[in-house]
Coordinates of C-alpha atoms in Angstrom, one line a residue:
M1 CA 45.9 16.7 -9.2
S2 CA 43.1 17.8 -7.5
K3 CA 39.6 16.4 -7.7
L4 CA 36.8 18.9 -9.3
R5 CA 34.5 19.9 -6.2
Q6 CA 31.3 20.0 -7.0
P7 CA 28.6 21.9 -4.2
Y8 CA 25.7 19.5 -4.8
L9 CA 26.1 15.9 -6.6
Q10 CA 22.8 14.2 -7.8
T11 CA 23.4 10.3 -8.7
R12 CA 19.8 8.8 -9.0
R13 CA 18.0 9.1 -12.5
D14 CA 15.6 12.1 -12.9
A15 CA 12.4 10.2 -12.1
W16 CA 10.6 10.5 -8.5
V17 CA 7.5 9.7 -6.3
E18 CA 5.7 12.3 -4.9
V19 CA 3.6 11.6 -1.7
N20 CA 1.6 14.3 -0.2
L21 CA 1.4 13.8 3.4
G22 CA -1.5 16.6 3.8
A23 CA -3.7 14.1 1.7
I24 CA -2.9 11.2 3.8
E25 CA -3.9 13.8 6.5
H26 CA -7.1 14.3 5.0
N27 CA -7.7 10.4 4.2
I28 CA -7.0 9.6 8.0
S29 CA -9.8 12.2 8.9
A30 CA -12.5 11.5 6.3
M31 CA -12.2 7.8 7.7
L32 CA -12.1 8.7 11.3
R33 CA -15.4 10.1 10.8
L34 CA -16.9 6.6 9.6
C35 CA -15.5 5.2 12.8
N36 CA -17.2 5.3 16.4
E37 CA -16.0 7.4 18.9
K38 CA -14.2 4.5 20.9
T39 CA -13.2 2.3 17.9
K40 CA -9.3 2.3 17.6
F41 CA -7.8 2.6 14.5
L42 CA -5.5 0.7 12.8
A43 CA -3.4 1.7 9.7
V44 CA -1.8 -0.7 7.9
V45 CA 1.7 0.7 6.6
K46 CA 2.9 -3.1 4.9
A47 CA 5.1 -3.2 1.8
D48 CA 6.4 0.1 2.4
A49 CA 2.9 1.4 3.2
Y50 CA 2.3 0.5 -0.3
G51 CA 4.7 2.3 -1.9
H52 CA 4.1 5.5 -0.1
G53 CA 7.2 5.0 2.2
S54 CA 6.3 3.8 5.9
T55 CA 9.0 5.3 8.1
M56 CA 8.0 8.8 6.3
A57 CA 4.0 8.1 6.5
A58 CA 3.9 6.5 10.1
P59 CA 4.5 10.2 11.8
T60 CA 1.8 11.8 10.0
L61 CA -0.8 8.9 10.4
L62 CA -0.2 8.8 14.0
A63 CA -0.5 12.5 14.7
S64 CA -3.7 12.3 12.7
G65 CA -5.3 9.8 15.1
V66 CA -4.1 6.2 14.3
D67 CA -3.7 4.1 17.3
V68 CA -1.7 1.0 15.8
L69 CA 0.4 0.3 12.8
G70 CA -0.1 -3.2 10.7
V71 CA 3.0 -4.6 9.3
A72 CA 3.4 -7.8 6.9
S73 CA 6.5 -9.1 9.0
V74 CA 8.8 -8.7 11.5
D75 CA 11.4 -6.9 9.5
E76 CA 9.0 -4.2 8.5
G77 CA 8.2 -3.4 12.0
I78 CA 11.8 -3.3 13.0
E79 CA 12.1 -0.8 10.3
L80 CA 9.5 1.3 11.9
R81 CA 10.8 1.0 15.4
N82 CA 14.7 2.0 14.2
S83 CA 13.0 4.9 12.7
G84 CA 11.6 6.2 16.2
V85 CA 8.1 5.1 15.9
S86 CA 6.8 4.0 19.5
A87 CA 3.4 3.2 18.5
P88 CA 1.9 -0.3 19.0
I89 CA 2.7 -2.3 16.0
L90 CA 1.3 -5.5 15.0
V91 CA 2.7 -7.9 12.5
L92 CA -0.6 -9.0 10.6
G93 CA 1.2 -11.8 9.0
T94 CA 3.0 -14.9 10.2
A95 CA 5.7 -14.6 11.9
P96 CA 8.6 -17.4 11.6
S97 CA 9.3 -19.1 15.2
W98 CA 12.9 -18.1 14.9
S99 CA 11.8 -14.4 14.4
V100 CA 9.9 -14.3 17.9
A101 CA 12.4 -13.4 19.8
S102 CA 13.2 -10.2 17.6
A103 CA 9.7 -9.4 17.3
V104 CA 9.1 -9.0 21.2
E105 CA 12.7 -7.4 21.7
N106 CA 11.5 -4.6 19.6
D107 CA 7.9 -4.4 21.3
L108 CA 6.2 -5.9 18.0
E109 CA 2.9 -7.9 18.4
L110 CA 2.5 -10.9 17.0
S111 CA -0.6 -12.7 14.9
I112 CA -0.9 -16.5 16.4
F113 CA -2.8 -19.4 15.4
T114 CA -1.2 -22.6 15.5
Q115 CA 0.5 -24.3 18.6
E116 CA 4.2 -24.1 17.1
H117 CA 3.4 -20.2 17.2
L118 CA 2.3 -20.2 20.6
T119 CA 5.1 -22.7 21.9
A120 CA 7.4 -20.1 20.0
C121 CA 6.1 -17.2 22.4
V122 CA 6.4 -19.4 25.6
N123 CA 9.9 -20.2 24.7
T124 CA 10.8 -16.6 24.1
F125 CA 9.4 -15.7 27.4
E126 CA 11.3 -18.3 29.2
H127 CA 14.5 -16.6 27.3
L128 CA 13.9 -13.3 27.6
K129 CA 11.3 -12.5 30.8
I130 CA 9.3 -10.6 28.6
K131 CA 5.6 -11.6 27.7
P132 CA 5.0 -11.7 24.1
K133 CA 1.6 -9.7 22.9
V134 CA -0.4 -11.8 20.6
H135 CA -3.6 -11.6 18.6
I136 CA -5.5 -14.6 17.4
K137 CA -5.9 -14.6 14.0
I138 CA -9.1 -16.9 12.8
D139 CA -10.0 -17.9 9.5
T140 CA -13.9 -17.0 9.0
G141 CA -13.8 -17.6 5.0
M142 CA -10.7 -15.7 3.6
H143 CA -9.1 -19.4 3.6
R144 CA -5.3 -17.6 3.5
I145 CA -3.7 -17.8 7.0
G146 CA -5.7 -18.1 10.5
L147 CA -7.1 -20.8 12.6
T148 CA -10.8 -22.0 11.6
Y149 CA -13.5 -20.8 13.4
K150 CA -14.9 -24.1 14.4
E151 CA -11.6 -24.5 16.3
A152 CA -11.5 -21.2 17.7
S153 CA -12.9 -21.1 21.0
S154 CA -10.2 -23.9 22.1
F155 CA -7.5 -22.4 21.0
I156 CA -8.3 -19.1 22.8
N157 CA -9.0 -21.0 26.1
K158 CA -5.5 -22.4 25.6
V159 CA -4.2 -18.8 25.1
I160 CA -6.0 -17.2 28.3
S161 CA -4.5 -20.1 30.0
T162 CA -1.1 -19.5 29.1
K163 CA 0.6 -16.9 31.4
E164 CA 3.7 -16.8 29.3
V165 CA 1.7 -14.4 26.6
E166 CA -0.6 -11.9 26.7
L167 CA -3.5 -11.8 24.5
R168 CA -4.5 -8.3 23.1
S169 CA -7.4 -9.4 20.2
I170 CA -9.0 -11.8 18.3
F171 CA -9.3 -10.8 14.9
S172 CA -10.7 -11.8 10.8
H173 CA -10.1 -10.6 7.3
L174 CA -12.8 -9.9 5.0
A175 CA -12.2 -11.7 1.6
C176 CA -15.0 -10.1 -0.7
A177 CA -16.0 -7.1 1.3
E178 CA -17.6 -5.6 -1.7
D179 CA -20.2 -8.9 -1.6
E180 CA -22.4 -8.6 1.1
I181 CA -23.5 -12.2 1.4
I182 CA -20.1 -13.7 1.4
S183 CA -19.2 -10.7 4.6
E184 CA -22.5 -11.4 6.3
M185 CA -21.3 -15.3 5.9
Q186 CA -17.8 -14.4 7.8
F187 CA -19.7 -12.3 10.0
S188 CA -21.9 -14.9 11.3
N189 CA -18.8 -17.2 11.4
F190 CA -17.0 -14.7 13.5
E191 CA -19.6 -12.8 16.2
P192 CA -20.5 -16.2 18.0
I193 CA -16.6 -16.2 19.1
R194 CA -16.8 -12.5 19.9
E195 CA -19.7 -13.0 21.6
E196 CA -18.1 -16.3 23.5
F197 CA -15.1 -14.1 24.8
P198 CA -16.6 -10.5 25.1
F199 CA -13.8 -9.3 27.0
I200 CA -11.2 -9.8 24.5
P201 CA -11.1 -6.9 21.7
A202 CA -12.0 -8.0 18.4
H203 CA -12.0 -6.8 14.9
I204 CA -12.5 -7.6 11.4
L205 CA -13.3 -4.4 8.9
N206 CA -11.0 -3.3 5.9
S207 CA -11.2 -0.4 4.6
A208 CA -14.3 -1.3 2.0
G209 CA -15.5 -2.9 5.4
I210 CA -15.6 0.2 7.3
M211 CA -17.9 2.1 4.2
S212 CA -19.8 -0.7 4.0
Y213 CA -20.8 -2.4 7.8
Q214 CA -20.0 0.1 10.3
G215 CA -22.7 -1.7 12.6
K216 CA -19.3 -4.3 12.9
Q217 CA -16.6 -2.1 14.0
F218 CA -16.3 -4.1 17.3
D219 CA -13.0 -2.4 19.0
M220 CA -11.0 -1.7 16.4
V221 CA -10.7 -1.2 12.5
R222 CA -7.8 -1.9 9.7
S223 CA -7.3 0.4 6.7
G224 CA -4.7 0.6 4.1
I225 CA -5.5 1.7 0.8
A226 CA -8.1 4.1 1.5
I227 CA -5.8 6.1 3.7
Y228 CA -3.4 6.2 0.6
G229 CA -6.4 8.0 -1.4
L230 CA -7.3 5.3 -3.1
M231 CA -10.6 3.3 -3.3
P232 CA -11.2 -0.5 -2.6
D233 CA -14.0 -2.2 -4.3
L234 CA -17.3 -1.5 -2.8
S235 CA -20.4 -3.4 -2.2
S236 CA -23.7 -1.5 -3.8
N237 CA -25.3 -1.2 -0.6
V238 CA -22.4 1.0 0.7
N239 CA -23.0 3.4 3.7
S240 CA -20.9 6.0 3.0
V241 CA -18.2 7.0 0.6
P242 CA -15.5 9.3 1.8
S243 CA -13.7 11.9 0.1
L244 CA -10.5 10.7 -0.6
K245 CA -7.1 12.3 -1.9
P246 CA -4.6 10.4 -3.6
A247 CA -1.2 10.8 -2.0
M248 CA 1.0 9.6 -4.4
S249 CA 2.3 11.2 -7.9
L250 CA 4.5 10.2 -10.5
K251 CA 7.2 12.1 -12.4
A252 CA 10.2 12.4 -14.6
R253 CA 12.0 15.2 -16.2
I254 CA 12.6 14.7 -20.2
V255 CA 16.0 13.9 -20.9
H256 CA 15.8 13.8 -24.7
L257 CA 14.0 15.2 -27.9
K258 CA 14.3 14.5 -31.3
E259 CA 12.2 14.8 -34.6
I260 CA 11.6 12.0 -36.8
E261 CA 10.0 11.4 -40.0
S262 CA 6.7 9.7 -40.2
D263 CA 6.2 5.9 -40.6
L264 CA 9.3 5.2 -38.4
G265 CA 9.1 2.6 -35.8
V266 CA 9.8 3.5 -32.1
S267 CA 11.5 1.4 -29.8
Y268 CA 11.7 -2.6 -29.3
G269 CA 10.1 -4.3 -32.0
Y270 CA 8.6 -1.1 -33.6
S271 CA 5.3 -1.9 -31.8
Y272 CA 4.2 2.1 -32.9
K273 CA 5.2 3.8 -36.0
T274 CA 4.9 7.4 -36.2
D275 CA 1.9 8.9 -38.2
H276 CA 3.0 12.4 -39.1
N277 CA 5.9 14.4 -40.2
P278 CA 7.6 15.4 -38.0
T279 CA 6.9 13.4 -35.2
K280 CA 8.9 15.1 -32.0
I281 CA 9.3 12.6 -29.2
A282 CA 10.5 13.1 -25.8
T283 CA 12.2 10.3 -23.9
I284 CA 11.7 10.1 -20.2
P285 CA 13.9 7.9 -17.7
V286 CA 11.4 5.6 -16.4
G287 CA 10.4 2.0 -17.0
Y288 CA 9.2 -1.6 -16.3
A289 CA 12.5 -2.0 -13.9
D290 CA 10.6 1.2 -11.9
G291 CA 7.4 -0.7 -12.0
V292 CA 5.6 0.8 -14.8
S293 CA 4.2 -2.5 -16.5
R294 CA 5.5 -3.0 -20.5
A295 CA 2.2 -4.3 -20.9
L296 CA 0.9 -0.5 -20.9
S297 CA 3.0 0.1 -23.8
N298 CA 1.2 2.4 -26.2
K299 CA -2.2 2.5 -23.9
I300 CA -1.4 5.5 -21.4
Y301 CA -0.5 9.2 -21.4
G302 CA 1.3 11.5 -19.8
L303 CA 1.0 15.1 -18.9
I304 CA 3.3 17.7 -20.0
N305 CA 2.4 21.7 -19.3
G306 CA -1.2 20.6 -18.2
K307 CA -1.5 19.0 -21.9
K308 CA -1.9 15.2 -22.0
V309 CA 0.4 13.2 -24.6
K310 CA 0.2 9.5 -25.6
Q311 CA 3.3 7.4 -24.6
I312 CA 4.4 5.6 -27.9
G313 CA 6.6 2.3 -28.4
N314 CA 7.4 -0.4 -26.1
I315 CA 8.3 0.8 -22.4
T316 CA 11.6 -0.5 -21.8
M317 CA 13.7 -1.3 -18.9
D318 CA 14.6 2.0 -17.8
Q319 CA 12.7 4.5 -20.3
M320 CA 9.9 5.1 -22.4
M321 CA 8.9 7.8 -25.0
F322 CA 6.2 10.2 -25.7
D323 CA 4.9 12.1 -28.8
V324 CA 4.9 15.4 -27.8
S325 CA 4.6 17.1 -31.4
D326 CA 1.5 19.2 -30.5
V327 CA 2.9 20.3 -27.1
E328 CA 4.8 24.0 -27.6
N329 CA 7.6 25.3 -26.2
V330 CA 9.0 21.6 -24.8
H331 CA 12.1 21.5 -23.7
I332 CA 14.6 18.9 -21.6
G333 CA 14.1 19.2 -18.2
D334 CA 10.1 19.4 -18.6
V335 CA 8.3 17.6 -15.8
V336 CA 6.4 14.6 -17.3
T337 CA 3.2 13.7 -15.1
L338 CA 2.6 9.8 -15.6
I339 CA 0.3 9.8 -12.4
G340 CA -1.3 12.5 -10.6
T341 CA -2.3 15.9 -11.5
D342 CA -0.9 18.8 -13.7
G343 CA -3.3 21.8 -14.6
V344 CA -7.1 21.0 -14.9
N345 CA -5.8 17.2 -16.2
T346 CA -5.4 14.4 -13.9
I347 CA -4.4 10.6 -14.5
F348 CA -5.4 8.0 -11.7
I349 CA -3.3 5.2 -11.4
D350 CA -6.9 3.4 -11.2
E351 CA -6.7 4.0 -15.5
W352 CA -3.6 1.9 -15.2
A353 CA -5.0 -0.9 -13.2
K354 CA -8.4 -1.4 -15.4
L355 CA -5.7 -1.7 -18.5
L356 CA -4.0 -4.3 -16.7
N357 CA -7.1 -6.0 -15.1
T358 CA -5.7 -5.6 -11.6
I359 CA -6.1 -3.4 -8.6
N360 CA -4.8 -0.2 -7.6
Y361 CA -2.8 -2.2 -4.5
E362 CA -0.6 -4.0 -6.7
L363 CA 0.6 -0.9 -8.6
T364 CA 1.6 1.2 -6.1
C365 CA 3.4 -1.4 -4.4
R366 CA 5.4 -1.9 -7.5
L367 CA 7.0 1.3 -8.0
K368 CA 10.6 0.5 -7.1
A369 CA 12.8 1.7 -4.4
R370 CA 15.1 3.2 -7.3
L371 CA 12.5 6.1 -7.6
P372 CA 13.3 8.2 -4.6
R373 CA 10.2 9.4 -2.6
V374 CA 9.7 13.5 -2.2
Y375 CA 7.4 14.3 0.4
S376 CA 5.1 17.7 0.8
R377 CA 2.1 18.8 2.9

């Protein structure tokens, strides 16, 4: 018996993330307008470009004026290389000693701040005869990774005298860019080092820093969340707030419709009971396994045919429900927008972040790989 032939077979659930590459291009232009002409621009694409898809976003970023890409780990950098990216890539996080050779073979630049890091780089040179390109991470007050600013001078001199490596920059990271007092403390810890080594490129500003401390751009700036159209926390004395466009939308199609009577429970635990008769319920295939927190149950809305509808009942692993009783002509297959714009209404991911007492960064990164990315301009 011959197998059933189909011209097209879709095996994924009917839910997806849309990424507007045109919005990313717009955001890069907006951020570049805040930068000095000679200041280089590093775009942070770690965590799969904050959930937007690093290998798909990278060509747009580079074509829009980005000079360097920043990743968290060696494997993220290798993934970009395997996709055809040839631009400089800096591993912003700590690279284990055993991964240094792979990084160098793939022309990835490394953050170093310990003798062990430097020794691993020297050993790699002796093995591969390729100089590792290194950037020295200095802790000026973040207290995460990096050598303390008090020890920076001696370590920088040691790296300079190590002929087996190529020193590309010194850098630090703002812990509270929205707080001018803390940021000024970090600047005061960083600038004497920069002045001692004026021939070494330096960078410290993140997205919020670019908007707030334009006089501290130095040789390069690093932007993450802003290039995806989302705003970081800002100081009250911000110099300029660019007009950004969120690049990410989250959508799904209705897979089931039913009408039930009033005073009936919906979903696990009956956290919601219907309050009108009949209540029309639409189910979509998105749940907490896709990155939509169960703690958002009964608190968020969706958009159907441009109209706002309430999510009801506990969000389950793979599905959630909406009360669509007031939506005319609703059908199975209609699109529900969870994040994004439909008609004149928009739901921002910042609204979810506020409900969860977290930040927009975390939520975009939560949207899991089983939600396919669909790209447009």
